Amino acid sequence: MHSNSFHCSLSLSLYSSTMDRAHSRRHVASMKQSLFDQGYLDEQFIQLEELQDEANPNFVEEIVTLYYRDSSRLISNLENTLERKPLDFNKLDTIMHQFKGSSSSIGAKKVKAECTLFREYCSAGNAEGCRRSFQQMKKEYAALRKKLETYFHLARQAGPLETAFRPK
Amino acid sequence: MAAPSSSNWVMESPHVPHVLAVDDNLIDRKLVEKLLRNSSCKVTTAENGPRALELLGLTSGGQNTMNGRSKVNLVITDYCMPGMTGYELLKKIKESSVMKEVPVVIMSSENIPTRINKCLEEGAQMFIQKPLKQSDVKKLTCQLMNCEI
């Protein structure tokens, strides 16, 4: 009858949207787990998520967006400084110290490791090492950025639950 | 709330410490600010030592720009800053007659014992390793509030 089929289709659409949401959340959780498993992120990222609350529901994404902006500036700065001859290792180290700090504060594990390596090359006055490490660091940064953009996109779709779980 | 006559310290209200956070790194400033707010603190941030001194009223003008109403109960500063380091800022605060009682906490990403000792010897309350975690800040604010009460 008319009202029965209406109720049926309503329950069905409610059921399927609930299933979609549950599916999305599982997807987000598994993506997050893999970011940790693959070493892109560390515990500090969880610290950021734990700071999210009703007053600041997008805190992590906001801080990561600031990180992108700051990083672009620092990378550009590094590029310019790497073009000078002879290399100013002190200046390079100072810039990279900043970048390492920000990366560490958001839990960007691989990027942070590359920054550390770069600084070691600076201390040793190894120009070739610096250049190689800089290229590698840019790759890691680009990879992380891409993954995080996907992650936040999925997280927004899935809804506000299931943020600060601790990965296994 | 009665204040000891020798000190300028009157907390605005018993449980809202006012913290001055100093860091040249934008992301770290945002993070420390949020961590402190989550621990029920009022927060003012500064990008560098000279600006911090200005806010504390320790520049040559001698005017406390926070108007005597909202005195700072704690300074938390990064060690590595261009120009004036956190250590130099610590020294200036401890050398002042007005602000020397304010606890100063130093943060650093580098765990260098000589650096840590130098800061503690100069009167730093605590030395915290970056990146900052909620538990670090909670510990700090608990200590601070216990001292005040």
mmCIF file of N, CA, C and O in Angstrom, chain A residues 88-149:
data_model
loop_
_atom_site.group_PDB
_atom_site.id
_atom_site.type_symbol
_atom_site.label_atom_id
_atom_site.label_comp_id
_atom_site.label_asym_id
_atom_site.label_seq_id
_atom_site.Cartn_x
_atom_site.Cartn_y
_atom_site.Cartn_z
ATOM 1 N N ASP A 88 76.057 28.900 1.698
ATOM 2 C CA ASP A 88 76.073 29.424 3.066
ATOM 3 C C ASP A 88 75.417 28.370 3.952
ATOM 4 O O ASP A 88 74.196 28.365 4.150
ATOM 5 N N PHE A 89 76.251 27.476 4.487
ATOM 6 C CA PHE A 89 75.717 26.348 5.244
ATOM 7 C C PHE A 89 74.990 26.782 6.517
ATOM 8 O O PHE A 89 74.022 26.153 6.930
ATOM 9 N N ASN A 90 75.467 27.846 7.115
ATOM 10 C CA ASN A 90 74.812 28.350 8.332
ATOM 11 C C ASN A 90 73.391 28.780 8.056
ATOM 12 O O ASN A 90 72.464 28.450 8.792
ATOM 13 N N LYS A 91 73.256 29.533 6.959
ATOM 14 C CA LYS A 91 71.923 30.005 6.603
ATOM 15 C C LYS A 91 71.008 28.831 6.255
ATOM 16 O O LYS A 91 69.859 28.775 6.688
ATOM 17 N N LEU A 92 71.539 27.895 5.482
ATOM 18 C CA LEU A 92 70.748 26.715 5.110
ATOM 19 C C LEU A 92 70.290 25.974 6.356
ATOM 20 O O LEU A 92 69.139 25.557 6.467
ATOM 21 N N ASP A 93 71.212 25.827 7.301
ATOM 22 C CA ASP A 93 70.882 25.116 8.526
ATOM 23 C C ASP A 93 69.796 25.841 9.329
ATOM 24 O O ASP A 93 68.880 25.215 9.860
ATOM 25 N N THR A 94 69.905 27.153 9.378
ATOM 26 C CA THR A 94 68.914 27.960 10.098
ATOM 27 C C THR A 94 67.522 27.796 9.497
ATOM 28 O O THR A 94 66.543 27.597 10.225
ATOM 29 N N ILE A 95 67.447 27.847 8.178
ATOM 30 C CA ILE A 95 66.148 27.699 7.515
ATOM 31 C C ILE A 95 65.599 26.292 7.772
ATOM 32 O O ILE A 95 64.429 26.108 8.106
ATOM 33 N N MET A 96 66.453 25.312 7.623
ATOM 34 C CA MET A 96 66.021 23.934 7.787
ATOM 35 C C MET A 96 65.622 23.638 9.232
ATOM 36 O O MET A 96 64.749 22.808 9.478
ATOM 37 N N HIS A 97 66.241 24.309 10.173
ATOM 38 C CA HIS A 97 65.866 24.172 11.581
ATOM 39 C C HIS A 97 64.401 24.552 11.776
ATOM 40 O O HIS A 97 63.649 23.871 12.472
ATOM 41 N N GLN A 98 64.003 25.637 11.117
ATOM 42 C CA GLN A 98 62.605 26.078 11.150
ATOM 43 C C GLN A 98 61.681 25.008 10.574
ATOM 44 O O GLN A 98 60.646 24.686 11.159
ATOM 45 N N PHE A 99 62.069 24.513 9.407
ATOM 46 C CA PHE A 99 61.244 23.547 8.707
ATOM 47 C C PHE A 99 61.135 22.250 9.499
ATOM 48 O O PHE A 99 60.069 21.648 9.614
ATOM 49 N N LYS A 100 62.246 21.848 10.081
ATOM 50 C CA LYS A 100 62.236 20.645 10.896
ATOM 51 C C LYS A 100 61.313 20.818 12.090
ATOM 52 O O LYS A 100 60.550 19.919 12.442
ATOM 53 N N GLY A 101 61.369 21.996 12.705
ATOM 54 C CA GLY A 101 60.526 22.295 13.856
ATOM 55 C C GLY A 101 59.046 22.181 13.538
ATOM 56 O O GLY A 101 58.288 21.517 14.252
ATOM 57 N N SER A 102 58.637 22.823 12.449
ATOM 58 C CA SER A 102 57.223 22.763 12.053
ATOM 59 C C SER A 102 56.805 21.346 11.727
ATOM 60 O O SER A 102 55.726 20.899 12.111
ATOM 61 N N SER A 103 57.644 20.659 10.983
ATOM 62 C CA SER A 103 57.327 19.290 10.581
ATOM 63 C C SER A 103 57.174 18.399 11.802
ATOM 64 O O SER A 103 56.268 17.568 11.870
ATOM 65 N N SER A 104 58.055 18.595 12.757
ATOM 66 C CA SER A 104 57.988 17.813 13.980
ATOM 67 C C SER A 104 56.703 18.108 14.750
ATOM 68 O O SER A 104 56.053 17.203 15.272
ATOM 69 N N SER A 105 56.324 19.371 14.788
ATOM 70 C CA SER A 105 55.135 19.775 15.541
ATOM 71 C C SER A 105 53.840 19.236 14.977
ATOM 72 O O SER A 105 52.855 19.127 15.702
ATOM 73 N N ILE A 106 53.807 18.919 13.683
ATOM 74 C CA ILE A 106 52.577 18.341 13.159
ATOM 75 C C ILE A 106 52.669 16.823 13.004
ATOM 76 O O ILE A 106 51.719 16.173 12.590
ATOM 77 N N GLY A 107 53.806 16.258 13.349
ATOM 78 C CA GLY A 107 53.946 14.802 13.275
ATOM 79 C C GLY A 107 54.371 14.284 11.919
ATOM 80 O O GLY A 107 54.169 13.105 11.611
ATOM 81 N N ALA A 108 54.986 15.131 11.103
ATOM 82 C CA ALA A 108 55.427 14.718 9.761
ATOM 83 C C ALA A 108 56.760 13.977 9.869
ATOM 84 O O ALA A 108 57.844 14.553 9.724
ATOM 85 N N LYS A 109 56.638 12.669 10.112
ATOM 86 C CA LYS A 109 57.813 11.863 10.481
ATOM 87 C C LYS A 109 58.890 11.768 9.399
ATOM 88 O O LYS A 109 60.069 11.999 9.675
ATOM 89 N N LYS A 110 58.500 11.413 8.176
ATOM 90 C CA LYS A 110 59.508 11.243 7.123
ATOM 91 C C LYS A 110 60.146 12.571 6.732
ATOM 92 O O LYS A 110 61.350 12.642 6.481
ATOM 93 N N VAL A 111 59.325 13.610 6.670
ATOM 94 C CA VAL A 111 59.846 14.929 6.316
ATOM 95 C C VAL A 111 60.871 15.361 7.357
ATOM 96 O O VAL A 111 61.960 15.845 7.022
ATOM 97 N N LYS A 112 60.504 15.138 8.625
ATOM 98 C CA LYS A 112 61.407 15.509 9.717
ATOM 99 C C LYS A 112 62.745 14.775 9.594
ATOM 100 O O LYS A 112 63.811 15.366 9.776
ATOM 101 N N ALA A 113 62.696 13.497 9.248
ATOM 102 C CA ALA A 113 63.929 12.709 9.096
ATOM 103 C C ALA A 113 64.818 13.273 7.995
ATOM 104 O O ALA A 113 66.042 13.351 8.139
ATOM 105 N N GLU A 114 64.206 13.681 6.881
ATOM 106 C CA GLU A 114 64.984 14.279 5.790
ATOM 107 C C GLU A 114 65.613 15.605 6.216
ATOM 108 O O GLU A 114 66.739 15.919 5.821
ATOM 109 N N CYS A 115 64.878 16.372 7.012
ATOM 110 C CA CYS A 115 65.405 17.640 7.511
ATOM 111 C C CYS A 115 66.643 17.395 8.367
ATOM 112 O O CYS A 115 67.639 18.128 8.272
ATOM 113 N N THR A 116 66.570 16.366 9.204
ATOM 114 C CA THR A 116 67.694 16.022 10.072
ATOM 115 C C THR A 116 68.920 15.664 9.230
ATOM 116 O O THR A 116 70.033 16.125 9.502
ATOM 117 N N LEU A 117 68.682 14.861 8.210
ATOM 118 C CA LEU A 117 69.771 14.457 7.317
ATOM 119 C C LEU A 117 70.401 15.674 6.636
ATOM 120 O O LEU A 117 71.629 15.828 6.597
ATOM 121 N N PHE A 118 69.561 16.521 6.138
ATOM 122 C CA PHE A 118 70.035 17.752 5.482
ATOM 123 C C PHE A 118 70.930 18.547 6.428
ATOM 124 O O PHE A 118 72.017 19.017 6.045
ATOM 125 N N ARG A 119 70.499 18.684 7.680
ATOM 126 C CA ARG A 119 71.276 19.468 8.645
ATOM 127 C C ARG A 119 72.621 18.825 8.946
ATOM 128 O O ARG A 119 73.612 19.502 9.206
ATOM 129 N N GLU A 120 72.630 17.480 8.888
ATOM 130 C CA GLU A 120 73.915 16.773 9.076
ATOM 131 C C GLU A 120 74.866 17.111 7.937
ATOM 132 O O GLU A 120 76.063 17.344 8.159
ATOM 133 N N TYR A 121 74.338 17.146 6.719
ATOM 134 C CA TYR A 121 75.174 17.521 5.568
ATOM 135 C C TYR A 121 75.667 18.955 5.692
ATOM 136 O O TYR A 121 76.799 19.279 5.325
ATOM 137 N N CYS A 122 74.816 19.832 6.234
ATOM 138 C CA CYS A 122 75.230 21.225 6.450
ATOM 139 C C CYS A 122 76.398 21.294 7.421
ATOM 140 O O CYS A 122 77.385 21.976 7.163
ATOM 141 N N SER A 123 76.272 20.574 8.536
ATOM 142 C CA SER A 123 77.345 20.553 9.543
ATOM 143 C C SER A 123 78.640 20.073 8.938
ATOM 144 O O SER A 123 79.714 20.536 9.315
ATOM 145 N N ALA A 124 78.528 19.108 8.031
ATOM 146 C CA ALA A 124 79.723 18.534 7.411
ATOM 147 C C ALA A 124 80.210 19.368 6.231
ATOM 148 O O ALA A 124 81.233 19.060 5.621
ATOM 149 N N GLY A 125 79.463 20.402 5.883
ATOM 150 C CA GLY A 125 79.840 21.231 4.732
ATOM 151 C C GLY A 125 79.768 20.476 3.423
ATOM 152 O O GLY A 125 80.503 20.753 2.470
ATOM 153 N N ASN A 126 78.854 19.517 3.355
ATOM 154 C CA ASN A 126 78.744 18.662 2.177
ATOM 155 C C ASN A 126 77.663 19.189 1.227
ATOM 156 O O ASN A 126 76.475 18.919 1.400
ATOM 157 N N ALA A 127 78.089 19.931 0.212
ATOM 158 C CA ALA A 127 77.153 20.596 -0.704
ATOM 159 C C ALA A 127 76.317 19.597 -1.496
ATOM 160 O O ALA A 127 75.103 19.756 -1.647
ATOM 161 N N GLU A 128 76.977 18.555 -1.988
ATOM 162 C CA GLU A 128 76.266 17.568 -2.796
ATOM 163 C C GLU A 128 75.222 16.841 -1.956
ATOM 164 O O GLU A 128 74.091 16.623 -2.382
ATOM 165 N N GLY A 129 75.619 16.509 -0.746
ATOM 166 C CA GLY A 129 74.711 15.861 0.199
ATOM 167 C C GLY A 129 73.489 16.729 0.476
ATOM 168 O O GLY A 129 72.350 16.250 0.494
ATOM 169 N N CYS A 130 73.742 18.023 0.665
ATOM 170 C CA CYS A 130 72.647 18.959 0.910
ATOM 171 C C CYS A 130 71.673 18.977 -0.257
ATOM 172 O O CYS A 130 70.456 18.907 -0.065
ATOM 173 N N ARG A 131 72.210 19.061 -1.430
ATOM 174 C CA ARG A 131 71.340 19.142 -2.614
ATOM 175 C C ARG A 131 70.497 17.887 -2.773
ATOM 176 O O ARG A 131 69.295 17.967 -3.038
ATOM 177 N N ARG A 132 71.136 16.732 -2.620
ATOM 178 C CA ARG A 132 70.422 15.458 -2.744
ATOM 179 C C ARG A 132 69.335 15.353 -1.685
ATOM 180 O O ARG A 132 68.201 14.986 -1.954
ATOM 181 N N SER A 133 69.725 15.658 -0.484
ATOM 182 C CA SER A 133 68.791 15.558 0.633
ATOM 183 C C SER A 133 67.626 16.537 0.475
ATOM 184 O O SER A 133 66.483 16.226 0.829
ATOM 185 N N PHE A 134 67.895 17.694 -0.073
ATOM 186 C CA PHE A 134 66.844 18.679 -0.314
ATOM 187 C C PHE A 134 65.825 18.138 -1.308
ATOM 188 O O PHE A 134 64.607 18.263 -1.100
ATOM 189 N N GLN A 135 66.312 17.530 -2.383
ATOM 190 C CA GLN A 135 65.410 16.944 -3.378
ATOM 191 C C GLN A 135 64.549 15.852 -2.740
ATOM 192 O O GLN A 135 63.339 15.782 -2.969
ATOM 193 N N GLN A 136 65.182 15.018 -1.945
ATOM 194 C CA GLN A 136 64.465 13.937 -1.278
ATOM 195 C C GLN A 136 63.416 14.494 -0.320
ATOM 196 O O GLN A 136 62.284 14.012 -0.250
ATOM 197 N N MET A 137 63.792 15.547 0.407
ATOM 198 C CA MET A 137 62.874 16.167 1.361
ATOM 199 C C MET A 137 61.650 16.732 0.637
ATOM 200 O O MET A 137 60.515 16.562 1.090
ATOM 201 N N LYS A 138 61.874 17.352 -0.510
ATOM 202 C CA LYS A 138 60.749 17.893 -1.283
ATOM 203 C C LYS A 138 59.803 16.785 -1.721
ATOM 204 O O LYS A 138 58.574 16.952 -1.692
ATOM 205 N N LYS A 139 60.372 15.654 -2.092
ATOM 206 C CA LYS A 139 59.552 14.504 -2.510
ATOM 207 C C LYS A 139 58.692 14.029 -1.346
ATOM 208 O O LYS A 139 57.502 13.778 -1.509
ATOM 209 N N GLU A 140 59.331 13.879 -0.198
ATOM 210 C CA GLU A 140 58.602 13.408 0.975
ATOM 211 C C GLU A 140 57.496 14.394 1.345
ATOM 212 O O GLU A 140 56.384 14.005 1.704
ATOM 213 N N TYR A 141 57.811 15.655 1.293
ATOM 214 C CA TYR A 141 56.836 16.691 1.625
ATOM 215 C C TYR A 141 55.651 16.631 0.667
ATOM 216 O O TYR A 141 54.492 16.668 1.092
ATOM 217 N N ALA A 142 55.933 16.522 -0.635
ATOM 218 C CA ALA A 142 54.866 16.459 -1.636
ATOM 219 C C ALA A 142 53.993 15.226 -1.422
ATOM 220 O O ALA A 142 52.764 15.293 -1.501
ATOM 221 N N ALA A 143 54.631 14.093 -1.120
ATOM 222 C CA ALA A 143 53.887 12.853 -0.894
ATOM 223 C C ALA A 143 52.983 12.979 0.325
ATOM 224 O O ALA A 143 51.813 12.609 0.295
ATOM 225 N N LEU A 144 53.533 13.532 1.404
ATOM 226 C CA LEU A 144 52.749 13.708 2.622
ATOM 227 C C LEU A 144 51.570 14.634 2.380
ATOM 228 O O LEU A 144 50.438 14.357 2.778
ATOM 229 N N ARG A 145 51.843 15.717 1.718
ATOM 230 C CA ARG A 145 50.805 16.705 1.457
ATOM 231 C C ARG A 145 49.643 16.084 0.687
ATOM 232 O O ARG A 145 48.475 16.267 1.027
ATOM 233 N N LYS A 146 49.975 15.299 -0.327
ATOM 234 C CA LYS A 146 48.956 14.646 -1.137
ATOM 235 C C LYS A 146 48.118 13.694 -0.277
ATOM 236 O O LYS A 146 46.888 13.704 -0.348
ATOM 237 N N LYS A 147 48.798 12.899 0.532
ATOM 238 C CA LYS A 147 48.088 11.948 1.385
ATOM 239 C C LYS A 147 47.183 12.660 2.384
ATOM 240 O O LYS A 147 46.054 12.242 2.616
ATOM 241 N N LEU A 148 47.692 13.720 2.970
ATOM 242 C CA LEU A 148 46.895 14.446 3.962
ATOM 243 C C LEU A 148 45.688 15.120 3.326
ATOM 244 O O LEU A 148 44.613 15.163 3.917
ATOM 245 N N GLU A 149 45.872 15.637 2.122
ATOM 246 C CA GLU A 149 44.732 16.262 1.449
ATOM 247 C C GLU A 149 43.624 15.243 1.214
ATOM 248 O O GLU A 149 42.451 15.519 1.475
#
